[in-house]
PDB file of C-alpha atoms and ligand atoms in Angstrom:
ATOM      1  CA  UNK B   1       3.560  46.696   0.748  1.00 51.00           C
ATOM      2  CA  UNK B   2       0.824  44.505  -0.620  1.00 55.00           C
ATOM      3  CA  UNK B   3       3.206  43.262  -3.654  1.00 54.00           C
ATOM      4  CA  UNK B   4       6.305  42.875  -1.732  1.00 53.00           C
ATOM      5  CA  UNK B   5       3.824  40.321   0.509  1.00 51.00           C
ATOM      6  CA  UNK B   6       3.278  38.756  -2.928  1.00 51.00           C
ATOM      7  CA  UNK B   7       6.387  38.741  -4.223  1.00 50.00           C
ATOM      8  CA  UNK B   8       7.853  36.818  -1.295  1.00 50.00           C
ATOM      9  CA  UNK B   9       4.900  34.624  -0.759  1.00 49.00           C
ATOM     10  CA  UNK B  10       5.316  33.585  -4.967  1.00 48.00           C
ATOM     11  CA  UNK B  11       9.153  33.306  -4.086  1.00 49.00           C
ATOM     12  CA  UNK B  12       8.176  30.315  -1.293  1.00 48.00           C
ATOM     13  CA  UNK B  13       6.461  28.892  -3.363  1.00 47.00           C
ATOM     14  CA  UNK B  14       8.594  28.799  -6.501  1.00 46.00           C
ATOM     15  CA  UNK B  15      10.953  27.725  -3.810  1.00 47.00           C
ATOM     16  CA  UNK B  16       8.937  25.136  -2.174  1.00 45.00           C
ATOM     17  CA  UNK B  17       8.492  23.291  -5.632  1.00 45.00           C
ATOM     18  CA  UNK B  18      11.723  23.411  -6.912  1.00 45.00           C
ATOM     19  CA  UNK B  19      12.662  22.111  -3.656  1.00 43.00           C
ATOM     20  CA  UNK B  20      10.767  18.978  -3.987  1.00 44.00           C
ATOM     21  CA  UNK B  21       9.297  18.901  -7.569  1.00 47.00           C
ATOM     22  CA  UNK B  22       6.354  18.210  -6.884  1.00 50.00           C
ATOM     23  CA  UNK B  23       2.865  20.018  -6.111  1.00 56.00           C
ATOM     24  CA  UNK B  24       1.884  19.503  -2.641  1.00 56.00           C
ATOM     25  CA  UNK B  25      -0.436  16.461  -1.974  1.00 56.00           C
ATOM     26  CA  UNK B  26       0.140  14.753  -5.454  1.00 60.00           C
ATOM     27  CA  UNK B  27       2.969  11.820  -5.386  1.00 57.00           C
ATOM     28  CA  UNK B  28       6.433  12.375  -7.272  1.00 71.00           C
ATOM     29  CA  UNK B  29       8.018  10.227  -9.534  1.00 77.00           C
ATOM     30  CA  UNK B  30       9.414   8.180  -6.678  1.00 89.00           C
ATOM     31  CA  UNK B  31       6.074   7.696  -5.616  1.00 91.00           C
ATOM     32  CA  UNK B  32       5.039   6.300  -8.375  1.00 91.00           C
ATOM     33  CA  UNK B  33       7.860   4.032  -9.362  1.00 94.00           C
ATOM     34  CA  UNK B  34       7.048   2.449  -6.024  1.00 96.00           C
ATOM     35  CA  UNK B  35       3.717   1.988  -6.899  1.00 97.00           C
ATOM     36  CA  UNK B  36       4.883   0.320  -9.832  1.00 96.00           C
ATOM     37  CA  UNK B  37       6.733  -1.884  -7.995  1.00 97.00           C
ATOM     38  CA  UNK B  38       3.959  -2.907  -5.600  1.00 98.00           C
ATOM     39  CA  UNK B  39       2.112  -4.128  -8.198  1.00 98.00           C
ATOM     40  CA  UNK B  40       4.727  -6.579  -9.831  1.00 97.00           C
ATOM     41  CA  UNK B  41       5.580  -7.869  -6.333  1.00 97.00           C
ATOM     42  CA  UNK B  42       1.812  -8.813  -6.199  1.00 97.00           C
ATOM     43  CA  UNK B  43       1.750 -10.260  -9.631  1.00 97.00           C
ATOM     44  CA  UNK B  44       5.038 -12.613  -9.061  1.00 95.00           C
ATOM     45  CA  UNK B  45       4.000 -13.387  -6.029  1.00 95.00           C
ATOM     46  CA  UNK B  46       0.437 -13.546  -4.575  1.00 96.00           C
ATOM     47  CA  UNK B  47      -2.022 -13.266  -8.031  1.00 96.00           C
ATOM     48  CA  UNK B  48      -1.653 -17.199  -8.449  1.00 95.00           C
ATOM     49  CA  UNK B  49      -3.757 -17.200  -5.785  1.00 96.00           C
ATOM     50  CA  UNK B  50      -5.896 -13.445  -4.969  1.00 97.00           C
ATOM     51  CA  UNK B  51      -7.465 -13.178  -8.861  1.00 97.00           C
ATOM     52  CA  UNK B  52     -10.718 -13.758 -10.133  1.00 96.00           C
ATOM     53  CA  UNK B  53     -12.862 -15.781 -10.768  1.00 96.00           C
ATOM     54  CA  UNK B  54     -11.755 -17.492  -7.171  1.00 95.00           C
ATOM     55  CA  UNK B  55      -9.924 -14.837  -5.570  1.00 96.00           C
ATOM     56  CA  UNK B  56      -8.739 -16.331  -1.690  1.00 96.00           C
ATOM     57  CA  UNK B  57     -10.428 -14.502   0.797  1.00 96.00           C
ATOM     58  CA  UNK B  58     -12.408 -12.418  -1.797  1.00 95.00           C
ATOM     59  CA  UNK B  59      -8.882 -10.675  -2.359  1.00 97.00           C
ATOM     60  CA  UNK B  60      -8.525 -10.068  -6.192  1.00 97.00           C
ATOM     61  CA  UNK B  61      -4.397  -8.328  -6.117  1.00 98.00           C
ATOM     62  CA  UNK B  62      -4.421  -8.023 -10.424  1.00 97.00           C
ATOM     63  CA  UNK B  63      -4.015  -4.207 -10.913  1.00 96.00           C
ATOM     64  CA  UNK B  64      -5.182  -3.300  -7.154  1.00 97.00           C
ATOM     65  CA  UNK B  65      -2.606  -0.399  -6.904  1.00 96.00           C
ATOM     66  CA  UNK B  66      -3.858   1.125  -9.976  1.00 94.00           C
ATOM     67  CA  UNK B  67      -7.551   0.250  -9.347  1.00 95.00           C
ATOM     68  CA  UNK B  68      -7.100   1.600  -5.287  1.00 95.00           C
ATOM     69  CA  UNK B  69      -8.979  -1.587  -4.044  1.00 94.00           C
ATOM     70  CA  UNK B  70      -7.069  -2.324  -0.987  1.00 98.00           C
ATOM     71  CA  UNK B  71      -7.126   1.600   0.499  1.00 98.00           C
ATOM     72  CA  UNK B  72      -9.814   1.907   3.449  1.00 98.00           C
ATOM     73  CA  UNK B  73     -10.921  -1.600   2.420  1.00 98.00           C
ATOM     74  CA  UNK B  74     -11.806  -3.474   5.894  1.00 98.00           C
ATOM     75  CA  UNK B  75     -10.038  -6.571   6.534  1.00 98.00           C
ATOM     76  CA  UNK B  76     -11.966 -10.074   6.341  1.00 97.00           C
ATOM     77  CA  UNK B  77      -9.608 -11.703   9.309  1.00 97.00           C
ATOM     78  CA  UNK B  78      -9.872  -8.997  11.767  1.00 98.00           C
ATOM     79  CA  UNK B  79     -12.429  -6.375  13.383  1.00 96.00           C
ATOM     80  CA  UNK B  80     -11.528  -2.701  13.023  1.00 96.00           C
ATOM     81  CA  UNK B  81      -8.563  -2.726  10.690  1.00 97.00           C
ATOM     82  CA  UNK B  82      -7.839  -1.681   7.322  1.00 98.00           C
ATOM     83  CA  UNK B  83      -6.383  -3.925   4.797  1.00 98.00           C
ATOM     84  CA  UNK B  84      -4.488  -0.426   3.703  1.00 98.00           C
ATOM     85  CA  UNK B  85      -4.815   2.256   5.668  1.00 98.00           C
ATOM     86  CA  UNK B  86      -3.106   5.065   3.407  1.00 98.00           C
ATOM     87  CA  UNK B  87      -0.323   7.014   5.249  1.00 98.00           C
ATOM     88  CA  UNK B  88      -0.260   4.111   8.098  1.00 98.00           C
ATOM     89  CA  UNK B  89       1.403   1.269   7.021  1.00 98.00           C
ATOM     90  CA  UNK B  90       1.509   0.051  11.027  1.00 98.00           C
ATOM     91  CA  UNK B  91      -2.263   0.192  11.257  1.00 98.00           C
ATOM     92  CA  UNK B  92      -2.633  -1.906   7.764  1.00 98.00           C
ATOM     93  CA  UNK B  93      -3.687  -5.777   7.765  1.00 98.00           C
ATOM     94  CA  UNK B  94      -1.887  -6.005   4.651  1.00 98.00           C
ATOM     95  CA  UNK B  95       1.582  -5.395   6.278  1.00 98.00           C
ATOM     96  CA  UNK B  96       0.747  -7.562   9.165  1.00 98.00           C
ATOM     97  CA  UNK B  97      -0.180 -10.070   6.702  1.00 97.00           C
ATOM     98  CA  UNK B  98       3.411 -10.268   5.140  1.00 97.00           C
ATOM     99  CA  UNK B  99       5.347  -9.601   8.389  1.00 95.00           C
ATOM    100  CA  UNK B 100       3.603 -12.590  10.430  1.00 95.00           C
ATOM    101  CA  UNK B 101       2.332 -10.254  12.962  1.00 97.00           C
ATOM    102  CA  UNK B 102      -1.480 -10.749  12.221  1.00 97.00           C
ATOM    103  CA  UNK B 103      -1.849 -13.144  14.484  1.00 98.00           C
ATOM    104  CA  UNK B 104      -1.016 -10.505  17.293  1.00 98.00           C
ATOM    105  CA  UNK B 105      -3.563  -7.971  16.051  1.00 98.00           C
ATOM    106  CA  UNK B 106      -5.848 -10.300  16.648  1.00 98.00           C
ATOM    107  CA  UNK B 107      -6.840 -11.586  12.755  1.00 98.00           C
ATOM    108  CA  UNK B 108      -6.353 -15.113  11.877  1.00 97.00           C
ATOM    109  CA  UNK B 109      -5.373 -17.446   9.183  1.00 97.00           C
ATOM    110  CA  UNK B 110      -1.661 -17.737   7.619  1.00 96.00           C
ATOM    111  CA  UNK B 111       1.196 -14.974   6.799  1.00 96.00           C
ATOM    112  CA  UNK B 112       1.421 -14.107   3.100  1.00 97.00           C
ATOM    113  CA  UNK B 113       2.571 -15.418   0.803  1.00 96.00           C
ATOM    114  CA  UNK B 114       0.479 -18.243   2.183  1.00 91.00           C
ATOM    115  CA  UNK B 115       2.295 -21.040  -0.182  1.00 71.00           C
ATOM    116  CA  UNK B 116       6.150 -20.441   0.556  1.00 69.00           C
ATOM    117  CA  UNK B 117       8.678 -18.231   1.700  1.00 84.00           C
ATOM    118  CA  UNK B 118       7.836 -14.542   3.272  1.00 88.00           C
ATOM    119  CA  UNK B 119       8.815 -11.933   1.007  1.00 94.00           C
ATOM    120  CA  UNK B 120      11.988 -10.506   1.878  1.00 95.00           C
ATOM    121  CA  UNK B 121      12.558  -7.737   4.267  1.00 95.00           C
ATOM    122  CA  UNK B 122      13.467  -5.318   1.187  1.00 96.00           C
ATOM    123  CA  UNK B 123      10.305  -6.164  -0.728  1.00 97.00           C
ATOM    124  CA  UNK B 124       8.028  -5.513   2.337  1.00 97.00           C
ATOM    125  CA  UNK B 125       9.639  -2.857   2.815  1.00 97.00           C
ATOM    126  CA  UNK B 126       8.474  -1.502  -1.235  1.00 97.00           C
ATOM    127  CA  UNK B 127       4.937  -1.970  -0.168  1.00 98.00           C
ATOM    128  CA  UNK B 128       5.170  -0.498   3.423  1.00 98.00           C
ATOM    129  CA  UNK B 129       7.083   2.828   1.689  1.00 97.00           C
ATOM    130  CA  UNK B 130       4.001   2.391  -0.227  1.00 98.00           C
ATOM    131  CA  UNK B 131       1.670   2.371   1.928  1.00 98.00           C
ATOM    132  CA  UNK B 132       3.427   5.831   3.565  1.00 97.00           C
ATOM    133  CA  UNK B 133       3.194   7.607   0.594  1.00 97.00           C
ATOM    134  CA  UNK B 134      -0.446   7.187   0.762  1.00 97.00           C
ATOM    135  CA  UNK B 135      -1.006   4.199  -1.976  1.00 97.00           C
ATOM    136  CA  UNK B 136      -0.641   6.739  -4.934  1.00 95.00           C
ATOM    137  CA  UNK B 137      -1.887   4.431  -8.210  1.00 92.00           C
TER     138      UNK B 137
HETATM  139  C1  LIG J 201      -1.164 -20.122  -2.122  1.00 56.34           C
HETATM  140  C2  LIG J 201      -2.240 -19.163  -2.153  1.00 56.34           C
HETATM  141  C3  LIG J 201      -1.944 -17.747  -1.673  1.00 56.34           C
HETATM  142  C4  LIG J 201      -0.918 -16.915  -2.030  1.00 56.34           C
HETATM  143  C5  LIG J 201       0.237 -17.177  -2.995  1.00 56.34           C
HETATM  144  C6  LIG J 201      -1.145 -15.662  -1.352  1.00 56.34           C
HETATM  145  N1  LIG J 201      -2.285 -15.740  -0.592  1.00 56.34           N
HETATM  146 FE1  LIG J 201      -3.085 -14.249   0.572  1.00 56.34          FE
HETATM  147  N2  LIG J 201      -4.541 -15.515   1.221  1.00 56.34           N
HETATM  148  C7  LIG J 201      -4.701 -16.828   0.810  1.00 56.34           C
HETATM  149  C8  LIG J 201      -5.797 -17.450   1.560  1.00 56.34           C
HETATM  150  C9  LIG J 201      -6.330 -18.860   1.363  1.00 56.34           C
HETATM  151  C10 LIG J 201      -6.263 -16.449   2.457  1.00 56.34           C
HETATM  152  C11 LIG J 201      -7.395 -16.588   3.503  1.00 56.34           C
HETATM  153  C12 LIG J 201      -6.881 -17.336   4.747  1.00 56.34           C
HETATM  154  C13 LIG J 201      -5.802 -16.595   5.503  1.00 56.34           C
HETATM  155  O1  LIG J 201      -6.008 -15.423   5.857  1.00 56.34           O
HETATM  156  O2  LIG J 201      -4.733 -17.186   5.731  1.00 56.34           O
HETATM  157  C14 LIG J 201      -5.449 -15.259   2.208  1.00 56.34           C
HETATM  158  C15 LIG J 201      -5.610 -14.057   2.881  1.00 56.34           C
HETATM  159  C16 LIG J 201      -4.917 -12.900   2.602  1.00 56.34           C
HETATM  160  C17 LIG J 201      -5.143 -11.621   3.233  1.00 56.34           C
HETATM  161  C18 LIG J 201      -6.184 -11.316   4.286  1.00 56.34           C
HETATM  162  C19 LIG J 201      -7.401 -10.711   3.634  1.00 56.34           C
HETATM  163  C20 LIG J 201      -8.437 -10.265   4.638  1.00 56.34           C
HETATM  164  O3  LIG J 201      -9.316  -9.478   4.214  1.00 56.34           O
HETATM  165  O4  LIG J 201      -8.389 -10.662   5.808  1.00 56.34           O
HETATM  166  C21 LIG J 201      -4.241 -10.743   2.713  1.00 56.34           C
HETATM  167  C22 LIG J 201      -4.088  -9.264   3.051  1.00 56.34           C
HETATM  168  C23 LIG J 201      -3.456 -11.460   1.741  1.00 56.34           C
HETATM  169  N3  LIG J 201      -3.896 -12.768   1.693  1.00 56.34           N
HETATM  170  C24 LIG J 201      -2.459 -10.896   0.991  1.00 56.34           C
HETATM  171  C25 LIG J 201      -1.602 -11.644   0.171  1.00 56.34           C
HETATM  172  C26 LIG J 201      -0.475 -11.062  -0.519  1.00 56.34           C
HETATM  173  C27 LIG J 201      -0.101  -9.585  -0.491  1.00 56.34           C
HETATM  174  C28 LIG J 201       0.136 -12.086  -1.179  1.00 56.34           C
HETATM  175  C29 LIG J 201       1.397 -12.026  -1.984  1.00 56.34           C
HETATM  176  C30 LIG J 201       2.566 -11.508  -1.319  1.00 56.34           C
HETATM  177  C31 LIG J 201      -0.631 -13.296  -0.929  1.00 56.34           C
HETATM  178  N4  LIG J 201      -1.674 -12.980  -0.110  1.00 56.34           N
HETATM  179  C32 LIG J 201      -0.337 -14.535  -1.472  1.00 56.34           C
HETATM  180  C33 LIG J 201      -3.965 -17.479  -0.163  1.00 56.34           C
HETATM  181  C34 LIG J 201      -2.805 -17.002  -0.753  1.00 56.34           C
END
């Protein structure tokens, strides 16, 4: 009785990861390809600006997927909010940042990229998928 229980339970679980390929909790390759892409959109796009030594609004965006800088980093423009808040890309500044909606969370300042066109819908999009996944690095 007690093997059949672990027989079937092992057969889930073979089961369960051939299912998804993956272990549960850790990202899969999708994941991480993602992540990858994150962190080109902020190089193209937003490092001219958010690196060191003068980083805009203390924001340094060179390798801050694969450092984890932004997750469950408070916001400078707003009380109470998360610049990423991993697993809720609707309660993240950085989101609201790119989408123009920051103003109606109550933070301040301009939408992101500050210097020209938004990003487009697909490429916020990359980050907000992102931002689901839990910001893997
Ligand atoms: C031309 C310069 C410039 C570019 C390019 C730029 N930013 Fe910014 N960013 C700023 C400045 C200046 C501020 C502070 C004032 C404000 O919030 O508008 C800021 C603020 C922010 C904030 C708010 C930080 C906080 O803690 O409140 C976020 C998030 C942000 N930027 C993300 C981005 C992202 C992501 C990109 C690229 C898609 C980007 N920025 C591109 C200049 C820039």
């Amino acid at each position: 009785m007690r093997s059949l229980l672990f027989v079937s339970l092992l057969a889930v679980g073979v089961a369960g990861c051939a299912g998804s390929g993956q272990h549960p909790g850790e990202p899969d390759a999708g994941d991480e390809a993602v992540a990858a892409r994150v962190q080109v959109l902020f190089d193209d796009q937003c490092t001219s600006c958010h690196s060191e030594p003068e980083a805009a609004a203390r924001l340094d965006l060179e390798a801050a997927v694969t450092t984890g800088s932004l997750v469950d980093r408070p916001a400078r423009g707003v009380e109470g909010r998360m610049l990423v808040a991993p697993g809720r890309p609707e309660s993240s500044y950085l989101i609201d940042k790119l989408q123009g909606t920051h103003l109606e969370v109550g933070g301040r300042g301009a939408r992101m990229p500050r210097r020209a066109d938004a990003l487009s819908d697909a490429d916020v999009e990359t980050i907000r998928r992102w931002i689901a996944a839990g910001a893997p690095r």
